[in-house]
Amino acid sequence: MDLAQHADARLAQWSALTRGGACCDRPAPGLCAGDREIVRFPGGSTAQVHLTTAMIERLRPALRTSTALNLTPAPTGWVGVRLETGSDIDLLATLVSAALLAAERTTD
């Protein structure tokens, strides 16, 4: 099992997340909170987390310090996470927690 699969399996156990469903209209595996896609695994050793643009701006100083993260220049609300070590999965889990919080607060 590669790290992306391990992360997917770990996060799929969270009661706040469900696999696929109406929120995921793409072939990449995804996990949703209600009708909002929260995390997806587009392939390789990567994940993408929907933090919302407001949450990204709030966390940007801390997010910039991580070499495992890919912040897109355009405000999409998504952050890429390279999964190369076990600590990257922990980082992903932390970001998913933040994404769940952001999803409760906004419809971004």
GROMACS .gro file of N, CA and C in nm:
model
  324
    1MET      N    1   0.085  -0.117   0.000
    1MET     CA    2   0.000   0.000   0.000
    1MET      C    3   0.090   0.124   0.000
    2ASP      N    4   0.070   0.216  -0.097
    2ASP     CA    5   0.150   0.338  -0.100
    2ASP      C    6   0.093   0.440   0.000
    3LEU      N    7   0.164   0.550   0.017
    3LEU     CA    8   0.125   0.648   0.119
    3LEU      C    9  -0.010   0.713   0.089
    4ALA      N   10  -0.041   0.737  -0.038
    4ALA     CA   11  -0.172   0.795  -0.071
    4ALA      C   12  -0.284   0.698  -0.035
    5GLN      N   13  -0.265   0.571  -0.063
    5GLN     CA   14  -0.366   0.472  -0.027
    5GLN      C   15  -0.379   0.461   0.125
    6HIS      N   16  -0.265   0.466   0.194
    6HIS     CA   17  -0.267   0.461   0.340
    6HIS      C   18  -0.342   0.581   0.396
    7ALA      N   19  -0.315   0.700   0.343
    7ALA     CA   20  -0.383   0.822   0.389
    7ALA      C   21  -0.533   0.813   0.360
    8ASP      N   22  -0.569   0.766   0.242
    8ASP     CA   23  -0.709   0.750   0.205
    8ASP      C   24  -0.780   0.656   0.302
    9ALA      N   25  -0.717   0.543   0.330
    9ALA     CA   26  -0.777   0.445   0.422
    9ALA      C   27  -0.792   0.503   0.562
   10ARG      N   28  -0.691   0.576   0.606
   10ARG     CA   29  -0.695   0.636   0.740
   10ARG      C   30  -0.808   0.739   0.750
   11LEU      N   31  -0.818   0.828   0.651
   11LEU     CA   32  -0.919   0.932   0.655
   11LEU      C   33  -1.060   0.878   0.633
   12ALA      N   34  -1.072   0.769   0.558
   12ALA     CA   35  -1.203   0.709   0.533
   12ALA      C   36  -1.267   0.657   0.661
   13GLN      N   37  -1.187   0.638   0.764
   13GLN     CA   38  -1.239   0.591   0.893
   13GLN      C   39  -1.302   0.703   0.976
   14TRP      N   40  -1.277   0.827   0.937
   14TRP     CA   41  -1.333   0.940   1.011
   14TRP      C   42  -1.484   0.945   0.991
   15SER      N   43  -1.557   0.962   1.099
   15SER     CA   44  -1.704   0.963   1.089
   15SER      C   45  -1.756   1.084   1.013
   16ALA      N   46  -1.681   1.193   1.008
   16ALA     CA   47  -1.726   1.314   0.939
   16ALA      C   48  -1.710   1.304   0.787
   17LEU      N   49  -1.640   1.201   0.738
   17LEU     CA   50  -1.612   1.187   0.595
   17LEU      C   51  -1.679   1.064   0.538
   18THR      N   52  -1.726   1.077   0.414
   18THR     CA   53  -1.780   0.963   0.341
   18THR      C   54  -1.709   0.953   0.207
   19ARG      N   55  -1.704   0.834   0.155
   19ARG     CA   56  -1.635   0.813   0.028
   19ARG      C   57  -1.726   0.850  -0.088
   20GLY      N   58  -1.671   0.931  -0.179
   20GLY     CA   59  -1.738   0.961  -0.306
   20GLY      C   60  -1.876   1.017  -0.290
   21GLY      N   61  -1.969   0.963  -0.364
   21GLY     CA   62  -2.106   1.010  -0.359
   21GLY      C   63  -2.128   1.130  -0.449
   22ALA      N   64  -2.229   1.205  -0.418
   22ALA     CA   65  -2.270   1.318  -0.502
   22ALA      C   66  -2.164   1.428  -0.510
   23CYS      N   67  -2.078   1.434  -0.412
   23CYS     CA   68  -1.980   1.544  -0.411
   23CYS      C   69  -1.867   1.520  -0.509
   24CYS      N   70  -1.845   1.398  -0.549
   24CYS     CA   71  -1.729   1.366  -0.632
   24CYS      C   72  -1.774   1.326  -0.772
   25ASP      N   73  -1.759   1.419  -0.866
   25ASP     CA   74  -1.799   1.390  -1.003
   25ASP      C   75  -1.678   1.362  -1.091
   26ARG      N   76  -1.572   1.315  -1.031
   26ARG     CA   77  -1.447   1.289  -1.102
   26ARG      C   78  -1.403   1.146  -1.071
   27PRO      N   79  -1.319   1.090  -1.156
   27PRO     CA   80  -1.275   0.954  -1.133
   27PRO      C   81  -1.177   0.938  -1.016
   28ALA      N   82  -1.108   1.045  -0.977
   28ALA     CA   83  -1.013   1.034  -0.866
   28ALA      C   84  -1.090   1.006  -0.737
   29PRO      N   85  -1.037   0.918  -0.654
   29PRO     CA   86  -1.104   0.890  -0.527
   29PRO      C   87  -1.113   1.017  -0.443
   30GLY      N   88  -1.223   1.032  -0.373
   30GLY     CA   89  -1.240   1.149  -0.289
   30GLY      C   90  -1.319   1.117  -0.164
   31LEU      N   91  -1.306   1.205  -0.066
   31LEU     CA   92  -1.381   1.194   0.058
   31LEU      C   93  -1.456   1.325   0.078
   32CYS      N   94  -1.579   1.314   0.124
   32CYS     CA   95  -1.668   1.428   0.134
   32CYS      C   96  -1.722   1.445   0.275
   33ALA      N   97  -1.758   1.568   0.305
   33ALA     CA   98  -1.835   1.600   0.425
   33ALA      C   99  -1.967   1.655   0.373
   34GLY      N  100  -2.072   1.577   0.385
   34GLY     CA  101  -2.199   1.616   0.325
   34GLY      C  102  -2.184   1.618   0.175
   35ASP      N  103  -2.220   1.731   0.113
   35ASP     CA  104  -2.209   1.741  -0.033
   35ASP      C  105  -2.083   1.815  -0.076
   36ARG      N  106  -1.990   1.837   0.015
   36ARG     CA  107  -1.866   1.910  -0.015
   36ARG      C  108  -1.748   1.813  -0.020
   37GLU      N  109  -1.678   1.814  -0.133
   37GLU     CA  110  -1.556   1.735  -0.144
   37GLU      C  111  -1.449   1.800  -0.057
   38ILE      N  112  -1.387   1.722   0.030
   38ILE     CA  113  -1.288   1.773   0.125
   38ILE      C  114  -1.148   1.732   0.085
   39VAL      N  115  -1.129   1.608   0.046
   39VAL     CA  116  -0.996   1.561   0.008
   39VAL      C  117  -1.010   1.466  -0.110
   40ARG      N  118  -0.911   1.475  -0.199
   40ARG     CA  119  -0.909   1.384  -0.315
   40ARG      C  120  -0.765   1.340  -0.339
   41PHE      N  121  -0.754   1.228  -0.406
   41PHE     CA  122  -0.625   1.167  -0.435
   41PHE      C  123  -0.613   1.152  -0.586
   42PRO      N  124  -0.557   1.253  -0.653
   42PRO     CA  125  -0.556   1.255  -0.799
   42PRO      C  126  -0.458   1.157  -0.863
   43GLY      N  127  -0.375   1.095  -0.788
   43GLY     CA  128  -0.280   0.998  -0.843
   43GLY      C  129  -0.141   1.022  -0.790
   44GLY      N  130  -0.060   0.920  -0.804
   44GLY     CA  131   0.075   0.931  -0.751
   44GLY      C  132   0.072   0.943  -0.600
   45SER      N  133   0.170   1.005  -0.546
   45SER     CA  134   0.179   1.024  -0.401
   45SER      C  135   0.134   1.165  -0.365
   46THR      N  136   0.014   1.199  -0.407
   46THR     CA  137  -0.038   1.333  -0.378
   46THR      C  138  -0.181   1.328  -0.328
   47ALA      N  139  -0.216   1.432  -0.257
   47ALA     CA  140  -0.353   1.453  -0.213
   47ALA      C  141  -0.383   1.601  -0.232
   48GLN      N  142  -0.510   1.633  -0.240
   48GLN     CA  143  -0.553   1.772  -0.247
   48GLN      C  144  -0.662   1.790  -0.142
   49VAL      N  145  -0.651   1.900  -0.067
   49VAL     CA  146  -0.746   1.930   0.040
   49VAL      C  147  -0.814   2.062   0.009
   50HIS      N  148  -0.947   2.065   0.023
   50HIS     CA  149  -1.022   2.188   0.001
   50HIS      C  150  -1.034   2.263   0.134
   51LEU      N  151  -0.943   2.359   0.153
   51LEU     CA  152  -0.943   2.438   0.276
   51LEU      C  153  -1.033   2.559   0.268
   52THR      N  154  -1.068   2.603   0.153
   52THR     CA  155  -1.136   2.729   0.118
   52THR      C  156  -1.031   2.839   0.109
   53THR      N  157  -1.058   2.936   0.027
   53THR     CA  158  -0.962   3.045   0.009
   53THR      C  159  -0.943   3.125   0.137
   54ALA      N  160  -1.049   3.142   0.215
   54ALA     CA  161  -1.036   3.218   0.341
   54ALA      C  162  -0.944   3.147   0.439
   55MET      N  163  -0.958   3.015   0.451
   55MET     CA  164  -0.873   2.939   0.543
   55MET      C  165  -0.728   2.940   0.495
   56ILE      N  166  -0.708   2.929   0.365
   56ILE     CA  167  -0.571   2.933   0.311
   56ILE      C  168  -0.506   3.067   0.344
   57GLU      N  169  -0.579   3.175   0.326
   57GLU     CA  170  -0.522   3.307   0.356
   57GLU      C  171  -0.489   3.319   0.504
   58ARG      N  172  -0.574   3.267   0.588
   58ARG     CA  173  -0.549   3.274   0.732
   58ARG      C  174  -0.427   3.192   0.771
   59LEU      N  175  -0.408   3.076   0.708
   59LEU     CA  176  -0.298   2.985   0.743
   59LEU      C  177  -0.174   3.002   0.655
   60ARG      N  178  -0.181   3.090   0.555
   60ARG     CA  179  -0.073   3.102   0.456
   60ARG      C  180   0.067   3.111   0.517
   61PRO      N  181   0.092   3.193   0.620
   61PRO     CA  182   0.229   3.199   0.674
   61PRO      C  183   0.281   3.062   0.721
   62ALA      N  184   0.197   2.984   0.784
   62ALA     CA  185   0.238   2.851   0.830
   62ALA      C  186   0.247   2.753   0.713
   63LEU      N  187   0.155   2.763   0.618
   63LEU     CA  188   0.154   2.672   0.504
   63LEU      C  189   0.278   2.689   0.417
   64ARG      N  190   0.324   2.813   0.405
   64ARG     CA  191   0.442   2.840   0.321
   64ARG      C  192   0.568   2.771   0.371
   65THR      N  193   0.574   2.740   0.498
   65THR     CA  194   0.697   2.681   0.555
   65THR      C  195   0.712   2.533   0.524
   66SER      N  196   0.606   2.469   0.478
   66SER     CA  197   0.612   2.325   0.451
   66SER      C  198   0.651   2.296   0.307
   67THR      N  199   0.753   2.214   0.291
   67THR     CA  200   0.795   2.173   0.157
   67THR      C  201   0.703   2.067   0.099
   68ALA      N  202   0.616   2.010   0.180
   68ALA     CA  203   0.523   1.907   0.132
   68ALA      C  204   0.398   1.967   0.067
   69LEU      N  205   0.380   2.099   0.079
   69LEU     CA  206   0.258   2.162   0.030
   69LEU      C  207   0.280   2.236  -0.101
   70ASN      N  208   0.176   2.237  -0.182
   70ASN     CA  209   0.175   2.310  -0.308
   70ASN      C  210   0.058   2.408  -0.303
   71LEU      N  211   0.091   2.537  -0.287
   71LEU     CA  212  -0.011   2.641  -0.286
   71LEU      C  213  -0.022   2.698  -0.426
   72THR      N  214  -0.138   2.688  -0.485
   72THR     CA  215  -0.156   2.742  -0.620
   72THR      C  216  -0.164   2.893  -0.615
   73PRO      N  217  -0.112   2.961  -0.716
   73PRO     CA  218  -0.117   3.108  -0.716
   73PRO      C  219  -0.260   3.161  -0.728
   74ALA      N  220  -0.343   3.092  -0.803
   74ALA     CA  221  -0.483   3.135  -0.817
   74ALA      C  222  -0.563   3.086  -0.696
   75PRO      N  223  -0.655   3.166  -0.647
   75PRO     CA  224  -0.733   3.125  -0.530
   75PRO      C  225  -0.839   3.020  -0.566
   76THR      N  226  -0.804   2.894  -0.548
   76THR     CA  227  -0.897   2.785  -0.579
   76THR      C  228  -0.959   2.724  -0.454
   77GLY      N  229  -0.896   2.748  -0.340
   77GLY     CA  230  -0.943   2.685  -0.217
   77GLY      C  231  -0.878   2.550  -0.192
   78TRP      N  232  -0.800   2.500  -0.289
   78TRP     CA  233  -0.736   2.369  -0.278
   78TRP      C  234  -0.587   2.383  -0.250
   79VAL      N  235  -0.535   2.291  -0.168
   79VAL     CA  236  -0.392   2.284  -0.138
   79VAL      C  237  -0.345   2.143  -0.172
   80GLY      N  238  -0.235   2.133  -0.245
   80GLY     CA  239  -0.176   2.004  -0.277
   80GLY      C  240  -0.081   1.959  -0.167
   81VAL      N  241  -0.081   1.829  -0.140
   81VAL     CA  242   0.008   1.772  -0.037
   81VAL      C  243   0.084   1.656  -0.100
   82ARG      N  244   0.218   1.665  -0.099
   82ARG     CA  245   0.302   1.554  -0.144
   82ARG      C  246   0.317   1.457  -0.029
   83LEU      N  247   0.285   1.332  -0.054
   83LEU     CA  248   0.290   1.229   0.050
   83LEU      C  249   0.416   1.145   0.031
   84GLU      N  250   0.522   1.184   0.101
   84GLU     CA  251   0.651   1.115   0.088
   84GLU      C  252   0.694   1.046   0.216
   85THR      N  253   0.639   1.089   0.329
   85THR     CA  254   0.673   1.029   0.459
   85THR      C  255   0.546   1.016   0.543
   86GLY      N  256   0.558   0.942   0.650
   86GLY     CA  257   0.444   0.928   0.742
   86GLY      C  258   0.402   1.061   0.801
   87SER      N  259   0.497   1.152   0.824
   87SER     CA  260   0.462   1.282   0.880
   87SER      C  261   0.380   1.364   0.780
   88ASP      N  262   0.395   1.338   0.650
   88ASP     CA  263   0.312   1.406   0.551
   88ASP      C  264   0.166   1.363   0.565
   89ILE      N  265   0.143   1.238   0.602
   89ILE     CA  266   0.005   1.192   0.625
   89ILE      C  267  -0.052   1.263   0.748
   90ASP      N  268   0.031   1.281   0.851
   90ASP     CA  269  -0.014   1.355   0.969
   90ASP      C  270  -0.049   1.499   0.932
   91LEU      N  271   0.034   1.562   0.848
   91LEU     CA  272   0.006   1.697   0.800
   91LEU      C  273  -0.126   1.700   0.723
   92LEU      N  274  -0.145   1.602   0.637
   92LEU     CA  275  -0.270   1.592   0.561
   92LEU      C  276  -0.389   1.582   0.656
   93ALA      N  277  -0.379   1.498   0.757
   93ALA     CA  278  -0.488   1.482   0.853
   93ALA      C  279  -0.518   1.614   0.924
   94THR      N  280  -0.415   1.688   0.958
   94THR     CA  281  -0.434   1.819   1.022
   94THR      C  282  -0.507   1.915   0.928
   95LEU      N  283  -0.467   1.914   0.801
   95LEU     CA  284  -0.532   2.001   0.703
   95LEU      C  285  -0.676   1.959   0.677
   96VAL      N  286  -0.702   1.830   0.678
   96VAL     CA  287  -0.840   1.783   0.661
   96VAL      C  288  -0.926   1.829   0.779
   97SER      N  289  -0.870   1.827   0.900
   97SER     CA  290  -0.944   1.880   1.015
   97SER      C  291  -0.977   2.027   0.996
   98ALA      N  292  -0.880   2.104   0.947
   98ALA     CA  293  -0.904   2.247   0.919
   98ALA      C  294  -1.008   2.263   0.809
   99ALA      N  295  -1.002   2.176   0.709
   99ALA     CA  296  -1.099   2.182   0.598
   99ALA      C  297  -1.241   2.154   0.648
  100LEU      N  298  -1.254   2.060   0.739
  100LEU     CA  299  -1.386   2.030   0.795
  100LEU      C  300  -1.438   2.150   0.873
  101LEU      N  301  -1.352   2.216   0.947
  101LEU     CA  302  -1.390   2.338   1.018
  101LEU      C  303  -1.433   2.447   0.920
  102ALA      N  304  -1.355   2.465   0.815
  102ALA     CA  305  -1.387   2.566   0.714
  102ALA      C  306  -1.518   2.534   0.644
  103ALA      N  307  -1.544   2.407   0.620
  103ALA     CA  308  -1.667   2.367   0.551
  103ALA      C  309  -1.790   2.399   0.635
  104GLU      N  310  -1.775   2.395   0.767
  104GLU     CA  311  -1.887   2.429   0.855
  104GLU      C  312  -1.918   2.578   0.851
  105ARG      N  313  -1.817   2.660   0.820
  105ARG     CA  314  -1.830   2.805   0.829
  105ARG      C  315  -1.868   2.874   0.700
  106THR      N  316  -1.849   2.807   0.586
  106THR     CA  317  -1.867   2.877   0.458
  106THR      C  318  -1.921   2.785   0.351
  107THR      N  319  -1.959   2.844   0.241
  107THR     CA  320  -2.000   2.767   0.123
  107THR      C  321  -1.906   2.793   0.008
  108ASP      N  322  -1.780   2.831   0.036
  108ASP     CA  323  -1.677   2.858  -0.067
  108ASP      C  324  -1.654   2.736  -0.152
   0.00000   0.00000   0.00000
